Short mmCIF file of C-alpha atoms and ligand atoms in Angstrom, two decimals:
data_model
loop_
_atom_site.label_atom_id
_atom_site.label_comp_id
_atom_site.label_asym_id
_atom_site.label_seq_id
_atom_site.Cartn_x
_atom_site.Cartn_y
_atom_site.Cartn_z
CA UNK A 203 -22.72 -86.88 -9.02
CA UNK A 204 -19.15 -87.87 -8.38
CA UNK A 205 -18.40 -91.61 -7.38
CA UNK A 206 -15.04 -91.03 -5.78
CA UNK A 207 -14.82 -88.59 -2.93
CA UNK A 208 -11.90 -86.24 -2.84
CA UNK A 209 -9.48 -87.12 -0.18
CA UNK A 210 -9.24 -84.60 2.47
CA UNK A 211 -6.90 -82.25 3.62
CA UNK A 212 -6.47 -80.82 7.02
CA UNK A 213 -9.03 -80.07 9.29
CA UNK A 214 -12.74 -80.15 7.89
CA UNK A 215 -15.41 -78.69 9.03
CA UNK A 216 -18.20 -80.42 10.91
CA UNK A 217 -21.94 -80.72 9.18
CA UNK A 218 -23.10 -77.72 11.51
CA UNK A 219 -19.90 -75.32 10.59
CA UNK A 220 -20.43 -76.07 6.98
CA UNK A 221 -23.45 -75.23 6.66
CA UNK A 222 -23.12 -72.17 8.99
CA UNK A 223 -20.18 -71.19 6.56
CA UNK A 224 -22.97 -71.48 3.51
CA UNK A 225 -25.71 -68.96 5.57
CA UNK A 226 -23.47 -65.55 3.78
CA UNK A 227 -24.85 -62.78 5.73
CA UNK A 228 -26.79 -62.88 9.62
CA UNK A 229 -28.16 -60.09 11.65
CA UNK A 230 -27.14 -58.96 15.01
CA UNK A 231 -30.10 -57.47 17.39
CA UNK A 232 -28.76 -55.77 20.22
CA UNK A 233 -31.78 -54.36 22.65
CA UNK A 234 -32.50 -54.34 25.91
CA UNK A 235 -31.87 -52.01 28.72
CA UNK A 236 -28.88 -50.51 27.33
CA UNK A 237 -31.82 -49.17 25.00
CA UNK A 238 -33.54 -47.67 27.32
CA UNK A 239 -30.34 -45.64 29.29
CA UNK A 240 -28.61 -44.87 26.31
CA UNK A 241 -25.61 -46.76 27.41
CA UNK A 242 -23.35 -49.42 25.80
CA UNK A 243 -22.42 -51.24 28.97
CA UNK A 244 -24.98 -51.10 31.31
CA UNK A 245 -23.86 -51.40 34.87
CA UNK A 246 -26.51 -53.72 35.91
CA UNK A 247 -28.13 -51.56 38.53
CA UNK A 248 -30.75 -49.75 36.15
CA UNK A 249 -34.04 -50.23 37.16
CA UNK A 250 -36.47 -52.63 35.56
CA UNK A 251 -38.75 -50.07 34.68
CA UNK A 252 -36.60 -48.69 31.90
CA UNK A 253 -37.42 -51.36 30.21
CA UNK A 254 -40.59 -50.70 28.35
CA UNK A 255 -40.84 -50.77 24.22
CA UNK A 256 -43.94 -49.26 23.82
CA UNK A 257 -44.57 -50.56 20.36
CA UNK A 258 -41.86 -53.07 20.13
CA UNK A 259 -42.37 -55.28 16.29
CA UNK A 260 -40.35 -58.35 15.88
CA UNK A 261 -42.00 -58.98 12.80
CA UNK A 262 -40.76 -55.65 11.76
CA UNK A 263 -37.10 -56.93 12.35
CA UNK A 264 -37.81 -60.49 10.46
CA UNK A 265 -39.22 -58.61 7.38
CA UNK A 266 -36.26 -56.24 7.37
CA UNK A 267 -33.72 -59.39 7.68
CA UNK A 268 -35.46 -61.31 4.86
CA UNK A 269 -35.98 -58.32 2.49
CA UNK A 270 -32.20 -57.92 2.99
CA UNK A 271 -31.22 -61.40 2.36
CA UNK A 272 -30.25 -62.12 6.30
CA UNK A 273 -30.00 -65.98 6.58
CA UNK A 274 -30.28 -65.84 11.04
CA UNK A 275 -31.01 -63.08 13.06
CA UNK A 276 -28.89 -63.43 16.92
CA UNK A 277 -30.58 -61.80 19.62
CA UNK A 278 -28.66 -60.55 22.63
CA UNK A 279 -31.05 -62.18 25.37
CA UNK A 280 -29.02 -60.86 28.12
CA UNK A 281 -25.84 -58.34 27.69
CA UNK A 282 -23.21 -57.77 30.44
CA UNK A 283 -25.71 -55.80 32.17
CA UNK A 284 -27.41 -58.98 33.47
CA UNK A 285 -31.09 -58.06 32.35
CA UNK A 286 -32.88 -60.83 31.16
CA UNK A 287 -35.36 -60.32 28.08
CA UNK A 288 -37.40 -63.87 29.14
CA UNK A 289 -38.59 -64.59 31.90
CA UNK A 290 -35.84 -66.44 33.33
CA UNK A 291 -36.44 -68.43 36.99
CA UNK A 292 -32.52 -67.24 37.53
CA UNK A 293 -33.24 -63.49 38.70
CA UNK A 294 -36.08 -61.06 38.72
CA UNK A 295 -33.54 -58.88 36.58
CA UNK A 296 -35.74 -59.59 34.12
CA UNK A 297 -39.15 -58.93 31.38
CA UNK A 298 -40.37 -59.83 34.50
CA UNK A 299 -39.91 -57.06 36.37
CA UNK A 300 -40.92 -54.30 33.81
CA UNK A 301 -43.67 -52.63 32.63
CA UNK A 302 -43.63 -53.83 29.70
CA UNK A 303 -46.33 -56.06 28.69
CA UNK A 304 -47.33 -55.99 32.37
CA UNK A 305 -44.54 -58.03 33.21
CA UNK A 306 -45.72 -60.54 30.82
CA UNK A 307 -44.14 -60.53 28.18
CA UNK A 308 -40.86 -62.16 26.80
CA UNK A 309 -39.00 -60.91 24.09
CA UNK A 310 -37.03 -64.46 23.13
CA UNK A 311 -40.13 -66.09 22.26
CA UNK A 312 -41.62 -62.86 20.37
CA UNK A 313 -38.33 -63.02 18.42
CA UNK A 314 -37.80 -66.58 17.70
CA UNK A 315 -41.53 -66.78 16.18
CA UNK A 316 -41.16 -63.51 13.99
CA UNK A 317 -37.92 -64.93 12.44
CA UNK A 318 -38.77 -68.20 11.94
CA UNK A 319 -42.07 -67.24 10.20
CA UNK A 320 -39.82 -65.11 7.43
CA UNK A 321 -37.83 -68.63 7.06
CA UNK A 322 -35.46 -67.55 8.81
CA UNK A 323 -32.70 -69.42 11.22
CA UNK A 324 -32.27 -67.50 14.84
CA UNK A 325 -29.58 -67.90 17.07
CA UNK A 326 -29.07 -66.03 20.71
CA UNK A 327 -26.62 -64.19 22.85
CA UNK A 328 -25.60 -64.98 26.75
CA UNK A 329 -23.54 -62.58 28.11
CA UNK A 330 -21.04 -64.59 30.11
CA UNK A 331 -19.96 -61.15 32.02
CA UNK A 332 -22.55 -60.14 33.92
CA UNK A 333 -22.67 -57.03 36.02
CA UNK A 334 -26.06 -57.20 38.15
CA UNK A 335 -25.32 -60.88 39.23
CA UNK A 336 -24.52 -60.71 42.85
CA UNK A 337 -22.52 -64.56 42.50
CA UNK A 338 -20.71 -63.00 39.72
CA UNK A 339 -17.29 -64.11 40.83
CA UNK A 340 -18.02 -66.85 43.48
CA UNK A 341 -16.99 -69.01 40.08
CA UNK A 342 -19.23 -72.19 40.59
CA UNK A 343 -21.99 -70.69 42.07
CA UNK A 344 -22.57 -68.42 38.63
CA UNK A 345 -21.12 -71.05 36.50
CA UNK A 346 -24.54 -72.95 37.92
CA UNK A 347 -26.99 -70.02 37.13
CA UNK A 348 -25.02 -69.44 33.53
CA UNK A 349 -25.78 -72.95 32.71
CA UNK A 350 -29.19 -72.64 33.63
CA UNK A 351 -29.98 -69.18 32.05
CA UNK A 352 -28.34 -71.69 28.83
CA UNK A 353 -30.28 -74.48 29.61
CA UNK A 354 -33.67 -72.63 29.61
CA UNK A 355 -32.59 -70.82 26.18
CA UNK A 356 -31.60 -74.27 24.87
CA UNK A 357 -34.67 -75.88 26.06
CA UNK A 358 -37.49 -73.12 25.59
CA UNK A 359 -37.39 -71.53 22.32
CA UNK A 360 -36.63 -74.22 19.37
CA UNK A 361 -34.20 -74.94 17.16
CA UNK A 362 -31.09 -72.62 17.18
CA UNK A 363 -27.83 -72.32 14.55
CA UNK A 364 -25.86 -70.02 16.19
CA UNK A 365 -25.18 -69.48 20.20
CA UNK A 366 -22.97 -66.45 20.45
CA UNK A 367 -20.68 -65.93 23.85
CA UNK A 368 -18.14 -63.35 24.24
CA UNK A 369 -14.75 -63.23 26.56
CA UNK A 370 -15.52 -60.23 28.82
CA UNK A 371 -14.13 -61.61 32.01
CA UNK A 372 -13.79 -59.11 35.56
CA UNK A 373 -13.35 -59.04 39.28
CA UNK A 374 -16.86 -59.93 40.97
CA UNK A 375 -18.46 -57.87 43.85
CA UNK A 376 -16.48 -60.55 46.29
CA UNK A 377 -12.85 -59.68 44.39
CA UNK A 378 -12.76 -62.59 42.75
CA UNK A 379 -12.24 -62.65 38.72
CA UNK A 380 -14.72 -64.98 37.87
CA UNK A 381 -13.55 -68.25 35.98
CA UNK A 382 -16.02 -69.62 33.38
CA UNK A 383 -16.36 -72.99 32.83
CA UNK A 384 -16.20 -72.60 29.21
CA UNK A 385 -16.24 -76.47 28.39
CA UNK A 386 -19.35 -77.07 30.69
CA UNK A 387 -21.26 -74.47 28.57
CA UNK A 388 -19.76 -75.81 25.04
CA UNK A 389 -20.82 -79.40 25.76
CA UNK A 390 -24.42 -77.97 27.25
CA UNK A 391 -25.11 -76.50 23.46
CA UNK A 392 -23.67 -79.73 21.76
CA UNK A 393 -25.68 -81.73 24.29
CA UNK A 394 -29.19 -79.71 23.73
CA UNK A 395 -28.86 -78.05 20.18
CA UNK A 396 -25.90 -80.30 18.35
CA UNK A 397 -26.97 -78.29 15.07
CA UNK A 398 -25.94 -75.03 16.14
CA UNK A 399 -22.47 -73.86 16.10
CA UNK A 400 -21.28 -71.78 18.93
CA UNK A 401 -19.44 -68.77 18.66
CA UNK A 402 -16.20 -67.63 21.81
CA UNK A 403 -13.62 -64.94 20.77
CA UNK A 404 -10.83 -67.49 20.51
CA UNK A 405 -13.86 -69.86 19.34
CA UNK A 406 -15.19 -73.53 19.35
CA UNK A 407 -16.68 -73.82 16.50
CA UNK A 408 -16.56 -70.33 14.94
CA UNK A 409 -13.52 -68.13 15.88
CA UNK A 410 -14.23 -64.36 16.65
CA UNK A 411 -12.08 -62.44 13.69
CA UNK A 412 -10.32 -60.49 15.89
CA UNK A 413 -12.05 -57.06 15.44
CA UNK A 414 -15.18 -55.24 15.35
CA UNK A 415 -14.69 -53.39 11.84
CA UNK A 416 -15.85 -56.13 10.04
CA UNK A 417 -13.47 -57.50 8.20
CA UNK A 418 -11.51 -60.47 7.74
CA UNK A 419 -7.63 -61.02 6.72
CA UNK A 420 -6.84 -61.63 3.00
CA UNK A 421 -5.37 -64.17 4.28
CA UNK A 422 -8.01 -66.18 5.92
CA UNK A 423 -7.33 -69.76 6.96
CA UNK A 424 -10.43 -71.51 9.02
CA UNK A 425 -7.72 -73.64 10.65
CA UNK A 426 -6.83 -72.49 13.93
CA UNK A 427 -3.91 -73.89 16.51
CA UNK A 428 -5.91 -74.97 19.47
CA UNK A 429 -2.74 -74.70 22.06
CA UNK A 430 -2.42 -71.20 20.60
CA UNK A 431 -6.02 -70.10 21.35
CA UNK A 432 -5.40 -71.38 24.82
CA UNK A 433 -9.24 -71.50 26.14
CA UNK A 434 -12.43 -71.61 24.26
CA UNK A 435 -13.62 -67.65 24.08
CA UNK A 436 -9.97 -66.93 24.48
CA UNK A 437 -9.86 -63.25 22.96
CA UNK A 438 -6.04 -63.32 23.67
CA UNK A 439 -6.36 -61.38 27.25
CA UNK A 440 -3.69 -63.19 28.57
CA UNK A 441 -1.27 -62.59 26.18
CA UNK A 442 -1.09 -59.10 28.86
CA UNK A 443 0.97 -56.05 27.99
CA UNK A 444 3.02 -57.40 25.17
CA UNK A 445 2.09 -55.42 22.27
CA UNK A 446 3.72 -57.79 19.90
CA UNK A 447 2.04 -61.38 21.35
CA UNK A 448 -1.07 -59.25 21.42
CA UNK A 449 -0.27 -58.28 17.87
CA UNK A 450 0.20 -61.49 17.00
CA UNK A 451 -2.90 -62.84 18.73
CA UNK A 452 -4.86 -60.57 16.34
CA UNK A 453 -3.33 -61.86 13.31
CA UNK A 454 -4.36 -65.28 14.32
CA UNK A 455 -7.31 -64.35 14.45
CA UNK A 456 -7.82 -62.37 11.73
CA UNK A 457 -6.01 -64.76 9.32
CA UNK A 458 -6.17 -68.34 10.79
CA UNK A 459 -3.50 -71.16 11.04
CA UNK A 460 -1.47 -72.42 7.81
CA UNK A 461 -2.77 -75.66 7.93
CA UNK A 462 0.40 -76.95 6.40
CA UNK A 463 2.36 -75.36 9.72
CA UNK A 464 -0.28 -76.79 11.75
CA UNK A 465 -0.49 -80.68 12.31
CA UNK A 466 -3.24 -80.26 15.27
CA UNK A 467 -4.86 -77.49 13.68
CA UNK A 468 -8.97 -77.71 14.16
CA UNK A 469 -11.70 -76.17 11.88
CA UNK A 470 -13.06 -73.04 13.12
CA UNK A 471 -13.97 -70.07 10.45
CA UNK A 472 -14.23 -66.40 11.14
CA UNK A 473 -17.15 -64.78 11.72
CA UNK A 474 -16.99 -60.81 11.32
CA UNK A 475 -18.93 -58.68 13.98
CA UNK A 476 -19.77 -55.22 13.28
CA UNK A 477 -22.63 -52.72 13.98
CA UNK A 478 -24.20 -50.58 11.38
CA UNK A 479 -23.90 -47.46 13.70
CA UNK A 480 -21.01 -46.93 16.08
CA UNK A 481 -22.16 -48.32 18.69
CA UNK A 482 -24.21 -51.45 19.35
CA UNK A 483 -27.17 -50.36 21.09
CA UNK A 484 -29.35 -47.48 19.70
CA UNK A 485 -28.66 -43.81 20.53
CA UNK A 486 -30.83 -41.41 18.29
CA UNK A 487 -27.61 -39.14 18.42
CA UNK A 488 -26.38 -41.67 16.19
CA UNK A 489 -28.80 -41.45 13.49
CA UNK A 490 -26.94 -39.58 11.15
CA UNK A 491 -24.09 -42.09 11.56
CA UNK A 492 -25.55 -45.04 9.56
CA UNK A 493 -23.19 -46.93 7.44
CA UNK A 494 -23.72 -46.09 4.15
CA UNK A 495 -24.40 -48.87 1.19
CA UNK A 496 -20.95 -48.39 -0.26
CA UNK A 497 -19.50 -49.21 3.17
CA UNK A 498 -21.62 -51.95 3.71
CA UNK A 499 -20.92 -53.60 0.22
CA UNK A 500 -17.13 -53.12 1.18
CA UNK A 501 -17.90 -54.83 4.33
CA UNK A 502 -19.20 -57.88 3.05
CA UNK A 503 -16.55 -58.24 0.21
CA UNK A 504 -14.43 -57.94 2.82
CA UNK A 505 -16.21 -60.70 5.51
CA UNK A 506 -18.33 -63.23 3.21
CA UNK A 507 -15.91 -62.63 0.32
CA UNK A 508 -13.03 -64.04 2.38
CA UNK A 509 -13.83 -67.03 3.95
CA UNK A 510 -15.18 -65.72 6.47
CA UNK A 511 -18.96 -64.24 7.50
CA UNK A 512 -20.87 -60.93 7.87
CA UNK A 513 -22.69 -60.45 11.68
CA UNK A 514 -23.86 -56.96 11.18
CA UNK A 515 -25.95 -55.38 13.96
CA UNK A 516 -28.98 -53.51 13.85
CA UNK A 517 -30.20 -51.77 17.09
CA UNK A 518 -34.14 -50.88 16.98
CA UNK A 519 -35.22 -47.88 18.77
CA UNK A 520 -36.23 -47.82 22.55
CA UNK A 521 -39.89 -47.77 20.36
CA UNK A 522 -38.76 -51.04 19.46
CA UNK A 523 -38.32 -50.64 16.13
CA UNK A 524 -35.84 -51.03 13.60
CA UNK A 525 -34.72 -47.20 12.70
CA UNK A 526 -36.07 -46.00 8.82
CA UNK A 527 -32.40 -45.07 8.32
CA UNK A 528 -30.62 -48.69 9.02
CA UNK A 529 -33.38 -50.18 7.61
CA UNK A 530 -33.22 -47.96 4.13
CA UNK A 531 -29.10 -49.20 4.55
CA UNK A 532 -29.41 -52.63 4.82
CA UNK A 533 -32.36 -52.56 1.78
CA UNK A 534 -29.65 -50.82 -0.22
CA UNK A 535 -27.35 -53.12 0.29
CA UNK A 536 -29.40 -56.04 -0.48
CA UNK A 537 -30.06 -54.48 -4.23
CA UNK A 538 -26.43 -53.38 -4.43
CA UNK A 539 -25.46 -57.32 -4.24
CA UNK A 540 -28.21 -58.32 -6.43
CA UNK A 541 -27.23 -55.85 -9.08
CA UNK A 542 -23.63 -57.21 -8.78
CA UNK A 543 -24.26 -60.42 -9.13
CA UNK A 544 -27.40 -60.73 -11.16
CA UNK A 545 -25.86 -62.05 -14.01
CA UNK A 546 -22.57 -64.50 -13.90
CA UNK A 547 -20.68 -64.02 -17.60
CA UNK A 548 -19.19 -66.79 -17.22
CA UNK A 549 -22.18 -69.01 -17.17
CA UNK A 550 -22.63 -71.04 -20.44
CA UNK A 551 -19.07 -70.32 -21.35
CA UNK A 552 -16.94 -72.66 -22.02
CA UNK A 553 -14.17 -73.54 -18.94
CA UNK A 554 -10.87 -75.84 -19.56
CA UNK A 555 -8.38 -77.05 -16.68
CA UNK A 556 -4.62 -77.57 -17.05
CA UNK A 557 -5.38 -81.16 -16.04
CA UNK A 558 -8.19 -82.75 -14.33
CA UNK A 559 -9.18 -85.93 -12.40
CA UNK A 560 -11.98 -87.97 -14.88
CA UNK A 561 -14.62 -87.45 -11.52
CA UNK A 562 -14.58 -84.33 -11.16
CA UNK A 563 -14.39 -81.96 -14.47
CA UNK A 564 -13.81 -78.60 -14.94
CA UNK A 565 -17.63 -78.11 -16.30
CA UNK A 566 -18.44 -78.23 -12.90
CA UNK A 567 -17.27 -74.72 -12.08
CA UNK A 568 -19.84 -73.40 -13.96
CA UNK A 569 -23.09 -75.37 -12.97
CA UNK A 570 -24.55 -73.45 -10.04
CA UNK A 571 -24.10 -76.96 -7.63
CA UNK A 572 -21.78 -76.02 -4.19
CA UNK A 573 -21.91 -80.17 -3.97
CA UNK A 574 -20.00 -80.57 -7.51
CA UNK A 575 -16.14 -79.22 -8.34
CA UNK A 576 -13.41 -79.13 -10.30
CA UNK A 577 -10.63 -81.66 -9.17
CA UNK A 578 -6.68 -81.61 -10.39
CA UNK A 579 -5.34 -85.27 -9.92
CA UNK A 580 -2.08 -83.83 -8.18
CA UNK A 581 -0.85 -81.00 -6.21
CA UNK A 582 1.49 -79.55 -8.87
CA UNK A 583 0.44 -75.68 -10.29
CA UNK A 584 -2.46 -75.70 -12.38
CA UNK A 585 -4.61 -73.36 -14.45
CA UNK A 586 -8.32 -73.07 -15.54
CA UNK A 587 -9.44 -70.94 -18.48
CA UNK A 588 -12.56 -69.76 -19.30
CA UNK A 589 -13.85 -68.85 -22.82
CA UNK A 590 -16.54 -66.36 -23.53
CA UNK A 591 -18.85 -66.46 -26.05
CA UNK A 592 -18.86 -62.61 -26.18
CA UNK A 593 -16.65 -60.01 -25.13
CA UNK A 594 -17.67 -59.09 -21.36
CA UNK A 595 -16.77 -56.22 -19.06
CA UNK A 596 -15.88 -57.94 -15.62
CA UNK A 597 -15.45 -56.22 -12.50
CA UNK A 598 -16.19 -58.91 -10.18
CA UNK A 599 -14.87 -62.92 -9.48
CA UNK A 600 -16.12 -65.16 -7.16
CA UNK A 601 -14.20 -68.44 -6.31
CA UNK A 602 -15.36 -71.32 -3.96
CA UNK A 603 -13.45 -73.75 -2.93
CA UNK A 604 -15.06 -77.21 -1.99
CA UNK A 605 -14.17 -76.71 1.85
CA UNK A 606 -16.49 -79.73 2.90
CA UNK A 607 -12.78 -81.49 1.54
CA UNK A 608 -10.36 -79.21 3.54
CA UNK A 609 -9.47 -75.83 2.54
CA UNK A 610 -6.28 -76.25 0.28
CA UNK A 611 -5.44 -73.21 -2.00
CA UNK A 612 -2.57 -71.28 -0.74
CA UNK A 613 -1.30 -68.79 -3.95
CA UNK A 614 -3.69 -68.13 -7.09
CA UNK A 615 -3.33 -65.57 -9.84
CA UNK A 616 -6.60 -63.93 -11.86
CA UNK A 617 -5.90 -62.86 -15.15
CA UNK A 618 -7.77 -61.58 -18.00
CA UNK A 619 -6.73 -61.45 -22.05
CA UNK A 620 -7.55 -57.03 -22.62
CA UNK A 621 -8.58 -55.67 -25.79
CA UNK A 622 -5.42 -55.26 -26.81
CA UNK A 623 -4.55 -58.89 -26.80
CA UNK A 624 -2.32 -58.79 -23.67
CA UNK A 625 -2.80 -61.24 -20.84
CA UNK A 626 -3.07 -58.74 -17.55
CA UNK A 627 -3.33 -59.26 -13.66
CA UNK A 628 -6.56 -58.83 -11.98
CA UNK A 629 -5.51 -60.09 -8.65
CA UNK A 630 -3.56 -62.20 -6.81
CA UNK A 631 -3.67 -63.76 -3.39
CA UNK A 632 -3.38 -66.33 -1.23
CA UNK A 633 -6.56 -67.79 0.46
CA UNK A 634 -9.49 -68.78 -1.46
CA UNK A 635 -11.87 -70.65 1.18
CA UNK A 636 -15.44 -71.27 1.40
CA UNK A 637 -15.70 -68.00 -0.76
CA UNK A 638 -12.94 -65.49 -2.44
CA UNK A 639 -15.12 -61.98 -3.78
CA UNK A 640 -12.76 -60.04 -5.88
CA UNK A 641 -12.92 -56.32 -6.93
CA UNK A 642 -10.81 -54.77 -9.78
CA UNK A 643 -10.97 -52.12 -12.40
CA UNK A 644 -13.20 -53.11 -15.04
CA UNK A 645 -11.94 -54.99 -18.13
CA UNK A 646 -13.07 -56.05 -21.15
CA UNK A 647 -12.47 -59.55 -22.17
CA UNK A 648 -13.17 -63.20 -23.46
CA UNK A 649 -10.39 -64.89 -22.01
CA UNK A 650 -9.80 -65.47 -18.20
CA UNK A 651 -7.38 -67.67 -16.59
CA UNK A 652 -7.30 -68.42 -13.02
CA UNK A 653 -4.19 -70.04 -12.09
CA UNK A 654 -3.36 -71.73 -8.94
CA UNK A 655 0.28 -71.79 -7.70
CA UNK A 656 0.28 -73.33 -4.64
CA UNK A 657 -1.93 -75.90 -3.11
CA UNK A 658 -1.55 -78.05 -0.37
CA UNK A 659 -3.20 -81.33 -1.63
CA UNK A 660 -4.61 -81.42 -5.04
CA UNK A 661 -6.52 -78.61 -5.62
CA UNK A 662 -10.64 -78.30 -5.98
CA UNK A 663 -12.70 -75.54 -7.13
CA UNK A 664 -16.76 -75.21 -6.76
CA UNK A 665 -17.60 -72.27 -8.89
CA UNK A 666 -16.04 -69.19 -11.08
CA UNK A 667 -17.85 -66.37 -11.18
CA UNK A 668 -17.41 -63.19 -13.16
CA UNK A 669 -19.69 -60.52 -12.81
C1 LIG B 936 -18.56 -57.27 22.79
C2 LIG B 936 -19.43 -56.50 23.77
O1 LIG B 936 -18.64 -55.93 24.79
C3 LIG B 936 -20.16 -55.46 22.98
O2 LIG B 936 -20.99 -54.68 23.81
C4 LIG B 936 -20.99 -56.14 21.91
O3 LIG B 936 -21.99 -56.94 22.51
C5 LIG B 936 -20.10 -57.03 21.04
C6 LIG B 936 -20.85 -57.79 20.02
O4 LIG B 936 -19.38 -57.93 21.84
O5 LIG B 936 -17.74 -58.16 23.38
#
């Protein structure tokens, strides 16, 4: 292990956001009564009695998420539709007040058990916007029933890692727009689960990307301005009719804060939402509309692979059931990745940096450990090259930075000697991050040089890998 820690640079993330970052790949669930009316926003006068899974399997859902390498499965415990799926003491809106189970049931606990016996993390989602709250509106009267709907998921159900709010903000039934007390319900999560990172559009501790496709800018800072995303779960509403500050708000969003232009800049990476179907509540019309394994490979290349992370939804059935379709999707997708990177070429090879610092060689890159890295002892351009033992056909590089330091890289190159003995381009970029997945036409090779142009403090590499 290194004795000398690498000085930081900018903002760094806090214990919970790194290892958030390191989780890859979680799994949305969105159910409840939006199930059951076929609706995507619910208006929050449906009756309870909709509500009634008649075979409903959260182990079903867990197995799925392991088998496809899910790391924390989010439930949406209520949506903007204000129906509660545990028995809350807020509202009879609720389990409660269904059928199902005779009323008995709650589907929080039967979700947090199923995931956490397949190992896995869960998190859960609290609709600020609520449409079936009469208060809704009268600001501190619902901020006080918000933070205990919180408190009781905070208290009830174990340990979470992710708590996942959105910006949807309206007029209540008293034509008031309701203000949330966004700090009150930030410092209630660090207060009662301090290891779970919480999730607003503009973001606390994990920003929203800035879209629902899924994917992340190629450009993708985790610093963020904090007097540019003006409220925690700022989603950029105020920015009003301006197309171009709206534009810009995006961009933000999507690519983070230069941390060099950004003196007060905080740590918050980009987590990509997306649903496997269109929308994010079942419809059997959508059946046929599955994302196909292709799409969802390009998705995650396109969240994980830059520096930021895939939240992809799955929707089970108003049986209560994860659909044979999503689930054969998401299974594909699991052996697409392990096909793709079953086997790192690079591994064993030899790997030699334009200059190093004595604590932190350029072997490093290459032995599997996120903890060890590659250090250069100044900020000036520098190169690594790896050596082959064979001739390889590469398709695939993977590059970590050691962001636990401060995310530094800000121009690299990827190059590759051809059969031909001519050094070509791979790809270029800016942004490497937590992780940088690269696709390019195949070449065959022995030589690869990565070399990094610009970096804003000396820069650190975890791993190489070439697939
Ligand atoms: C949005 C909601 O309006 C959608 O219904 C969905 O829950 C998505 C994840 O967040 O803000």
């Amino acid at each position: 292990m290194p004795t000398t820690a690498l000085a930081p640079y900018g903002p760094l993330p806090s214990a919970p956001q790194l290892s958030w970052q390191r989780l890859g790949m979680n799994l949305f669930v969105h159910f409840g009564m939006n199930t059951f009316t076929g609706r995507e926003w619910g208006e929050g006068e449906d009756d309870p009695k909709n509500f009634n899974p008649t075979a409903v399997d959260c182990k079903q859902w867990a197995r799925t998420a392991r088998e496809a390498g899910f790391q924390i499965g989010i439930l949406t415990a209520k949506h903007h539709d204000g129906f509660c799926l545990w028995p809350t003491s807020t509202t009879d809106y609720s389990v409660k007040s269904s059928p199902w189970r005779d009323g008995q049931g709650d589907l929080v606990r039967e979700f947090v058990d199923a995931f956490r016996a397949e190992g896995l993390k869960v998190g859960l989602y609290l609709s600020p916007w609520d449409r079936h709250e009469p208060c809704y509106g009268d600001s501190p009267r619902y901020n006080d029933l918000y933070c205990t709907q919180l408190t009781e998921l905070l208290t009830q159900y174990g340990e979470l890692h992710e708590v996942w709010f959105d910006g949807a903000c309206v007029i209540g039934p008293n034509g008031q727009k309701q203000e949330y007390d966004w700090q009150r319900y930030f410092s209630i999560v660090k207060e009662l689960q301090p290891q779970a990172v919480t999730f607003g559009d503009g973001g606390t501790d994990v920003r929203w990307v800035g879209n629902e496709r899924g994917y992340a800018g190629e450009t993708c800072w985790a610093c963020v301005d904090p007097k540019r995303v003006k409220f925690p779960g700022d989603s950029g509403i105020d920015t009003g009719v301006d197309a171009a500050a709206k534009g810009e708000f995006k961009r933000l969003l999507q690519e983070g804060d230069d941390p060099a232009q950004t003196p007060d800049g905080v740590w918050r990476a980009a987590e990509c939402d997306v649903s496997i179907r269109p929308g994010w509540f079942y419809h059997a019309a959508e059946d046929d509309q599955v994302r196909s394994v292709e799409n969802l490979v390009e998705l995650y290349f396109k969240s994980a692979g830059r520096n930021s992370l895939l939240l992809l939804n799955i929707p089970p059935t108003p049986t209560g059931l994860f659909h044979e379709n999503d689930i054969a999707a998401v299974l594909g997708l699991r052996k697409e990745l392990d096909r793709i990177f079953a086997q790192n070429v690079a591994t064993g090879s030899t790997v030699k940096a334009s200059a190093e610092l004595p604590e932190y060689p350029a072997k490093n890159l290459l032995d599997g450990d996120l903890d060890t890295f590659w250090a250069a002892p100044d900020s000036a351009p520098a190169t690594l090259e790896i050596e082959l033992a064979q001739p390889q056909s590469i398709t695939v590089a993977d590059l970590r930075e050691p962001v636990q330091h401060g995310q530094r890289i800000a121009a690299w190159r990827l190059e590759a000697l051809n059969e031909s003995g001519q050094w070509i381009t791979l790809s270029t970029g800016t942004t490497i991050g937590h992780r940088r997945l690269l696709k390019f036409e195949p070449v065959t090779t022995t030589n690869i040089r990565l070399h990094l142009d610009k970096s804003y403090a000396p820069a650190a590499l975890t791993s190489i890998g070439l697939y």
